[in-house]
């Protein structure tokens, strides 16, 4: 039995990829399809979903692809995902949605925007994890991939709610790694840094040396059994420095980096 067949039997036949229309999410969907798993792409815009689905079908003729256009920043969005995937044997959930293109102080943001971020990055995430892990547990197999970030290792002035949502992913993933591991489900939180995704490039420009989404997806799936956390090589030292630094110095340094990013003059990734 090939490694690809083993992977498909353990984590397939279907994967739900939230944020699957572009960037890291699209890269995960493509990599899962390459390994023989049928992806369900979840995102807000049908046009970008159709483009992503066509690309996957072209590269992987034997793979089925479904799309669900839904906004997970509203309360009923997550129930639409659940309804659309009823009857599918989902063996993998990738929760990737949640990049933040809006820089600014927390209290200067409109509350409706922040409420949508809370729904998308906390409530919808927890609800879908609860739903799909609950379906995986009786089969004693499956995987959850909850995208983390170096931003989750410290308060981030200008991106305060976003950073806290990544810290939430880290803590949730670590706890579930133990709980669900006893039920045969693998849990991994990939920790990445600056990545040249379409959303981030449009908002802040291309960052020299930033990660490529396809590399992140491939390496993360290669590490799926080695949870609870996989830290991208490019940010391993940065994470170590943040963990060991004085909190006041840490948040000041993070704030300076965030301000440079928002100004269009980001720190290059070494």
mmCIF file of C-alpha atoms in Angstrom:
data_model
loop_
_atom_site.group_PDB
_atom_site.id
_atom_site.type_symbol
_atom_site.label_atom_id
_atom_site.label_comp_id
_atom_site.label_asym_id
_atom_site.label_seq_id
_atom_site.Cartn_x
_atom_site.Cartn_y
_atom_site.Cartn_z
ATOM 1 C CA UNK A 1 0.000 0.000 0.000
ATOM 2 C CA UNK A 2 1.475 3.376 -1.041
ATOM 3 C CA UNK A 3 2.017 6.297 1.344
ATOM 4 C CA UNK A 4 -0.591 8.226 -0.644
ATOM 5 C CA UNK A 5 -3.166 5.479 -0.143
ATOM 6 C CA UNK A 6 -2.458 5.338 3.589
ATOM 7 C CA UNK A 7 -2.839 9.121 3.824
ATOM 8 C CA UNK A 8 -6.132 9.074 1.928
ATOM 9 C CA UNK A 9 -7.573 6.250 4.007
ATOM 10 C CA UNK A 10 -6.654 7.980 7.262
ATOM 11 C CA UNK A 11 -7.631 11.544 6.385
ATOM 12 C CA UNK A 12 -10.169 11.208 3.567
ATOM 13 C CA UNK A 13 -12.171 10.758 1.527
ATOM 14 C CA UNK A 14 -13.240 14.420 1.919
ATOM 15 C CA UNK A 15 -11.560 17.475 3.417
ATOM 16 C CA UNK A 16 -13.252 20.748 4.320
ATOM 17 C CA UNK A 17 -10.888 23.664 3.690
ATOM 18 C CA UNK A 18 -12.148 26.896 5.208
ATOM 19 C CA UNK A 19 -10.588 29.800 3.371
ATOM 20 C CA UNK A 20 -9.871 27.495 0.450
ATOM 21 C CA UNK A 21 -10.244 29.879 -2.479
ATOM 22 C CA UNK A 22 -6.781 31.476 -2.405
ATOM 23 C CA UNK A 23 -3.485 31.765 -0.555
ATOM 24 C CA UNK A 24 -2.615 29.190 2.085
ATOM 25 C CA UNK A 25 -6.096 27.667 2.029
ATOM 26 C CA UNK A 26 -5.993 27.090 -1.716
ATOM 27 C CA UNK A 27 -2.514 25.589 -1.312
ATOM 28 C CA UNK A 28 -3.858 23.148 1.284
ATOM 29 C CA UNK A 29 -6.737 22.184 -0.998
ATOM 30 C CA UNK A 30 -4.355 21.567 -3.903
ATOM 31 C CA UNK A 31 -1.966 19.526 -1.767
ATOM 32 C CA UNK A 32 -4.793 17.438 -0.304
ATOM 33 C CA UNK A 33 -6.125 16.785 -3.804
ATOM 34 C CA UNK A 34 -2.644 15.761 -4.956
ATOM 35 C CA UNK A 35 -2.694 13.192 -2.148
ATOM 36 C CA UNK A 36 -6.044 11.823 -3.313
ATOM 37 C CA UNK A 37 -8.490 13.612 -1.018
ATOM 38 C CA UNK A 38 -11.574 15.410 -2.336
ATOM 39 C CA UNK A 39 -11.683 19.027 -1.091
ATOM 40 C CA UNK A 40 -14.703 21.119 -0.188
ATOM 41 C CA UNK A 41 -13.643 24.749 -0.598
ATOM 42 C CA UNK A 42 -15.251 27.268 1.743
ATOM 43 C CA UNK A 43 -14.971 31.027 1.132
ATOM 44 C CA UNK A 44 -17.136 34.089 0.650
ATOM 45 C CA UNK A 45 -16.850 34.707 -3.092
ATOM 46 C CA UNK A 46 -18.166 32.206 -5.625
ATOM 47 C CA UNK A 47 -16.022 33.531 -8.473
ATOM 48 C CA UNK A 48 -12.731 32.902 -6.655
ATOM 49 C CA UNK A 49 -14.017 29.535 -5.457
ATOM 50 C CA UNK A 50 -14.795 28.549 -9.054
ATOM 51 C CA UNK A 51 -11.289 29.537 -10.168
ATOM 52 C CA UNK A 52 -9.660 27.550 -7.370
ATOM 53 C CA UNK A 53 -11.859 24.511 -8.035
ATOM 54 C CA UNK A 54 -11.062 24.578 -11.766
ATOM 55 C CA UNK A 55 -7.337 24.655 -11.017
ATOM 56 C CA UNK A 56 -7.607 21.636 -8.711
ATOM 57 C CA UNK A 57 -9.711 19.633 -11.172
ATOM 58 C CA UNK A 58 -7.274 20.364 -13.995
ATOM 59 C CA UNK A 59 -4.271 19.183 -11.998
ATOM 60 C CA UNK A 60 -6.047 16.200 -10.387
ATOM 61 C CA UNK A 61 -8.528 14.672 -12.885
ATOM 62 C CA UNK A 62 -9.720 11.915 -10.543
ATOM 63 C CA UNK A 63 -10.548 14.211 -7.634
ATOM 64 C CA UNK A 64 -13.979 15.631 -6.854
ATOM 65 C CA UNK A 65 -14.199 19.281 -5.766
ATOM 66 C CA UNK A 66 -17.131 21.061 -4.173
ATOM 67 C CA UNK A 67 -17.515 24.722 -3.268
ATOM 68 C CA UNK A 68 -19.590 26.537 -0.665
ATOM 69 C CA UNK A 69 -19.856 30.326 -0.825
ATOM 70 C CA UNK A 70 -20.580 31.505 2.700
ATOM 71 C CA UNK A 71 -19.624 34.283 5.096
ATOM 72 C CA UNK A 72 -18.411 32.846 8.406
ATOM 73 C CA UNK A 73 -18.406 36.267 10.045
ATOM 74 C CA UNK A 74 -22.186 36.044 10.451
ATOM 75 C CA UNK A 75 -23.847 33.663 12.939
ATOM 76 C CA UNK A 76 -25.711 31.475 10.440
ATOM 77 C CA UNK A 77 -22.709 31.013 8.146
ATOM 78 C CA UNK A 78 -21.334 28.019 9.988
ATOM 79 C CA UNK A 79 -24.695 26.238 9.865
ATOM 80 C CA UNK A 80 -24.661 26.656 6.080
ATOM 81 C CA UNK A 81 -21.324 24.826 5.959
ATOM 82 C CA UNK A 82 -22.681 22.028 8.103
ATOM 83 C CA UNK A 83 -25.770 21.689 5.918
ATOM 84 C CA UNK A 84 -23.737 21.714 2.695
ATOM 85 C CA UNK A 85 -21.451 18.914 3.899
ATOM 86 C CA UNK A 86 -24.115 16.644 5.371
ATOM 87 C CA UNK A 87 -23.655 13.135 4.036
ATOM 88 C CA UNK A 88 -19.969 13.561 3.182
ATOM 89 C CA UNK A 89 -17.389 11.536 5.082
ATOM 90 C CA UNK A 90 -15.096 14.367 6.091
ATOM 91 C CA UNK A 91 -11.732 13.155 7.351
ATOM 92 C CA UNK A 92 -9.886 16.472 7.474
ATOM 93 C CA UNK A 93 -10.800 20.005 8.507
ATOM 94 C CA UNK A 94 -8.438 22.857 7.660
ATOM 95 C CA UNK A 95 -9.447 26.150 9.290
ATOM 96 C CA UNK A 96 -7.381 28.778 7.526
ATOM 97 C CA UNK A 97 -9.665 31.790 7.186
ATOM 98 C CA UNK A 98 -8.779 34.854 9.232
ATOM 99 C CA UNK A 99 -5.982 37.015 7.782
ATOM 100 C CA UNK A 100 -6.202 40.646 8.829
ATOM 101 C CA UNK A 101 -5.772 43.406 6.235
ATOM 102 C CA UNK A 102 -7.094 46.196 8.493
ATOM 103 C CA UNK A 103 -4.438 47.806 10.688
ATOM 104 C CA UNK A 104 -5.522 50.129 13.504
ATOM 105 C CA UNK A 105 -6.167 50.570 17.192
ATOM 106 C CA UNK A 106 -8.847 48.287 18.589
ATOM 107 C CA UNK A 107 -11.193 51.074 19.727
ATOM 108 C CA UNK A 108 -10.877 52.920 16.408
ATOM 109 C CA UNK A 109 -12.373 50.003 14.482
ATOM 110 C CA UNK A 110 -16.111 49.849 13.940
ATOM 111 C CA UNK A 111 -17.698 47.394 16.369
ATOM 112 C CA UNK A 112 -19.635 45.589 13.651
ATOM 113 C CA UNK A 113 -16.344 44.758 11.930
ATOM 114 C CA UNK A 114 -14.841 43.501 15.181
ATOM 115 C CA UNK A 115 -17.935 41.434 15.946
ATOM 116 C CA UNK A 116 -17.566 39.761 12.567
ATOM 117 C CA UNK A 117 -13.938 38.942 13.349
ATOM 118 C CA UNK A 118 -14.959 37.439 16.681
ATOM 119 C CA UNK A 119 -17.563 35.289 14.959
ATOM 120 C CA UNK A 120 -15.212 34.136 12.174
ATOM 121 C CA UNK A 121 -11.996 33.661 14.147
ATOM 122 C CA UNK A 122 -13.410 32.270 17.401
ATOM 123 C CA UNK A 123 -17.046 31.121 17.312
ATOM 124 C CA UNK A 124 -17.267 29.682 13.780
ATOM 125 C CA UNK A 125 -13.896 27.988 14.237
ATOM 126 C CA UNK A 126 -14.931 26.344 17.504
ATOM 127 C CA UNK A 127 -18.302 25.300 16.088
ATOM 128 C CA UNK A 128 -16.836 23.619 13.001
ATOM 129 C CA UNK A 129 -14.108 21.913 15.009
ATOM 130 C CA UNK A 130 -16.737 20.584 17.407
ATOM 131 C CA UNK A 131 -18.955 19.397 14.548
ATOM 132 C CA UNK A 132 -16.398 17.680 12.342
ATOM 133 C CA UNK A 133 -14.297 16.217 15.161
ATOM 134 C CA UNK A 134 -17.503 14.785 16.561
ATOM 135 C CA UNK A 135 -18.086 12.993 13.267
ATOM 136 C CA UNK A 136 -14.486 11.775 13.045
ATOM 137 C CA UNK A 137 -14.318 10.347 16.567
ATOM 138 C CA UNK A 138 -16.542 7.267 15.986
ATOM 139 C CA UNK A 139 -14.326 6.353 13.003
ATOM 140 C CA UNK A 140 -11.165 6.730 15.143
ATOM 141 C CA UNK A 141 -9.361 8.642 12.407
ATOM 142 C CA UNK A 142 -9.116 12.107 10.921
ATOM 143 C CA UNK A 143 -7.230 15.371 11.227
ATOM 144 C CA UNK A 144 -7.723 18.983 12.251
ATOM 145 C CA UNK A 145 -5.403 21.710 10.982
ATOM 146 C CA UNK A 146 -5.899 25.018 12.797
ATOM 147 C CA UNK A 147 -3.720 27.692 11.239
ATOM 148 C CA UNK A 148 -1.644 29.567 13.758
ATOM 149 C CA UNK A 149 0.807 32.421 13.425
ATOM 150 C CA UNK A 150 3.884 33.920 14.996
ATOM 151 C CA UNK A 151 1.439 36.754 15.851
ATOM 152 C CA UNK A 152 -0.078 34.487 18.480
ATOM 153 C CA UNK A 153 3.077 34.695 20.616
ATOM 154 C CA UNK A 154 2.517 38.198 21.946
ATOM 155 C CA UNK A 155 0.167 41.157 21.951
ATOM 156 C CA UNK A 156 0.185 42.955 18.619
ATOM 157 C CA UNK A 157 -0.607 46.682 18.634
ATOM 158 C CA UNK A 158 -2.602 47.501 15.520
ATOM 159 C CA UNK A 159 -3.681 43.866 15.148
ATOM 160 C CA UNK A 160 -4.741 43.160 18.727
ATOM 161 C CA UNK A 161 -7.819 41.040 18.014
ATOM 162 C CA UNK A 162 -6.120 39.121 15.208
ATOM 163 C CA UNK A 163 -3.158 38.202 17.429
ATOM 164 C CA UNK A 164 -5.463 37.056 20.207
ATOM 165 C CA UNK A 165 -7.356 34.854 17.746
ATOM 166 C CA UNK A 166 -4.099 33.132 16.806
ATOM 167 C CA UNK A 167 -3.239 32.606 20.478
ATOM 168 C CA UNK A 168 -6.694 31.030 20.760
ATOM 169 C CA UNK A 169 -5.878 28.651 17.897
ATOM 170 C CA UNK A 170 -2.607 27.659 19.547
ATOM 171 C CA UNK A 171 -4.192 26.889 22.915
ATOM 172 C CA UNK A 172 -7.235 25.168 21.414
ATOM 173 C CA UNK A 173 -5.062 23.044 19.148
ATOM 174 C CA UNK A 174 -2.775 21.949 21.973
ATOM 175 C CA UNK A 175 -5.663 20.934 24.204
ATOM 176 C CA UNK A 176 -7.446 19.073 21.433
ATOM 177 C CA UNK A 177 -4.232 17.321 20.432
ATOM 178 C CA UNK A 178 -4.416 15.439 23.723
ATOM 179 C CA UNK A 179 -8.194 15.031 23.889
ATOM 180 C CA UNK A 180 -8.709 13.927 20.299
ATOM 181 C CA UNK A 181 -5.464 11.997 20.084
ATOM 182 C CA UNK A 182 -7.044 9.467 22.417
ATOM 183 C CA UNK A 183 -9.774 9.068 19.765
ATOM 184 C CA UNK A 184 -7.413 8.566 16.824
ATOM 185 C CA UNK A 185 -7.628 12.134 15.471
ATOM 186 C CA UNK A 186 -4.469 14.084 14.655
ATOM 187 C CA UNK A 187 -4.392 17.806 15.470
ATOM 188 C CA UNK A 188 -1.802 20.229 14.143
ATOM 189 C CA UNK A 189 -1.399 23.981 14.500
ATOM 190 C CA UNK A 190 1.048 25.276 11.885
ATOM 191 C CA UNK A 191 2.788 28.458 13.017
ATOM 192 C CA UNK A 192 3.806 30.664 10.105
ATOM 193 C CA UNK A 193 5.071 34.183 9.631
ATOM 194 C CA UNK A 194 4.719 36.640 6.786
ATOM 195 C CA UNK A 195 3.377 34.885 3.701
ATOM 196 C CA UNK A 196 2.830 36.367 0.254
ATOM 197 C CA UNK A 197 -0.869 35.565 -0.044
ATOM 198 C CA UNK A 198 -3.123 37.635 -2.343
ATOM 199 C CA UNK A 199 -4.877 39.288 0.621
ATOM 200 C CA UNK A 200 -1.677 40.345 2.352
ATOM 201 C CA UNK A 201 0.106 41.439 -0.843
ATOM 202 C CA UNK A 202 -2.888 43.582 -1.795
ATOM 203 C CA UNK A 203 -3.029 45.165 1.653
ATOM 204 C CA UNK A 204 0.669 45.655 2.422
ATOM 205 C CA UNK A 205 2.741 44.730 -0.610
ATOM 206 C CA UNK A 206 5.016 41.773 -1.294
ATOM 207 C CA UNK A 207 7.523 40.934 1.446
ATOM 208 C CA UNK A 208 10.988 39.818 0.384
ATOM 209 C CA UNK A 209 11.757 36.344 1.728
ATOM 210 C CA UNK A 210 8.200 35.663 2.913
ATOM 211 C CA UNK A 211 6.929 32.103 2.789
ATOM 212 C CA UNK A 212 5.237 30.541 -0.220
ATOM 213 C CA UNK A 213 1.755 29.119 0.512
ATOM 214 C CA UNK A 214 2.421 25.845 -1.331
ATOM 215 C CA UNK A 215 5.514 25.174 0.789
ATOM 216 C CA UNK A 216 3.534 25.771 3.973
ATOM 217 C CA UNK A 217 0.738 23.402 2.943
ATOM 218 C CA UNK A 218 3.068 20.618 1.866
ATOM 219 C CA UNK A 219 5.302 20.801 4.931
ATOM 220 C CA UNK A 220 2.367 21.085 7.338
ATOM 221 C CA UNK A 221 0.669 17.990 5.925
ATOM 222 C CA UNK A 222 3.978 16.129 6.083
ATOM 223 C CA UNK A 223 4.010 16.945 9.819
ATOM 224 C CA UNK A 224 0.351 16.087 10.485
ATOM 225 C CA UNK A 225 1.213 13.272 12.899
ATOM 226 C CA UNK A 226 3.807 15.348 14.771
ATOM 227 C CA UNK A 227 1.545 17.781 16.611
ATOM 228 C CA UNK A 228 0.468 19.658 18.465
ATOM 229 C CA UNK A 229 2.415 22.430 16.695
ATOM 230 C CA UNK A 230 4.640 22.779 13.665
ATOM 231 C CA UNK A 231 6.699 25.979 13.448
ATOM 232 C CA UNK A 232 7.836 27.094 10.019
ATOM 233 C CA UNK A 233 11.647 27.203 9.834
ATOM 234 C CA UNK A 234 11.693 30.881 8.810
ATOM 235 C CA UNK A 235 10.096 31.974 12.105
ATOM 236 C CA UNK A 236 11.476 29.405 14.548
ATOM 237 C CA UNK A 237 14.044 31.786 16.024
ATOM 238 C CA UNK A 238 11.549 34.652 16.098
ATOM 239 C CA UNK A 239 9.113 32.515 18.086
ATOM 240 C CA UNK A 240 11.862 31.507 20.518
ATOM 241 C CA UNK A 241 12.858 35.155 20.976
ATOM 242 C CA UNK A 242 9.291 36.216 21.656
ATOM 243 C CA UNK A 243 8.704 33.474 24.211
ATOM 244 C CA UNK A 244 11.871 34.365 26.135
ATOM 245 C CA UNK A 245 11.662 38.166 25.944
ATOM 246 C CA UNK A 246 10.355 40.649 28.511
ATOM 247 C CA UNK A 247 6.625 41.259 27.833
ATOM 248 C CA UNK A 248 7.005 45.028 27.602
ATOM 249 C CA UNK A 249 9.950 44.803 25.221
ATOM 250 C CA UNK A 250 8.179 42.106 23.209
ATOM 251 C CA UNK A 251 4.993 44.059 22.592
ATOM 252 C CA UNK A 252 6.922 47.245 21.780
ATOM 253 C CA UNK A 253 9.018 45.428 19.180
ATOM 254 C CA UNK A 254 5.956 43.704 17.716
ATOM 255 C CA UNK A 255 4.158 47.040 17.506
ATOM 256 C CA UNK A 256 7.068 48.602 15.621
ATOM 257 C CA UNK A 257 7.096 45.722 13.115
ATOM 258 C CA UNK A 258 3.320 45.964 12.654
ATOM 259 C CA UNK A 259 3.535 49.705 12.008
ATOM 260 C CA UNK A 260 6.243 49.153 9.398
ATOM 261 C CA UNK A 261 4.126 46.508 7.682
ATOM 262 C CA UNK A 262 1.085 48.793 7.602
ATOM 263 C CA UNK A 263 3.167 51.653 6.200
ATOM 264 C CA UNK A 264 4.267 49.506 3.276
ATOM 265 C CA UNK A 265 7.820 49.187 4.567
ATOM 266 C CA UNK A 266 7.850 45.739 6.196
ATOM 267 C CA UNK A 267 10.864 44.044 7.717
ATOM 268 C CA UNK A 268 12.256 41.537 5.229
ATOM 269 C CA UNK A 269 12.137 37.912 6.281
ATOM 270 C CA UNK A 270 15.616 36.422 6.581
#
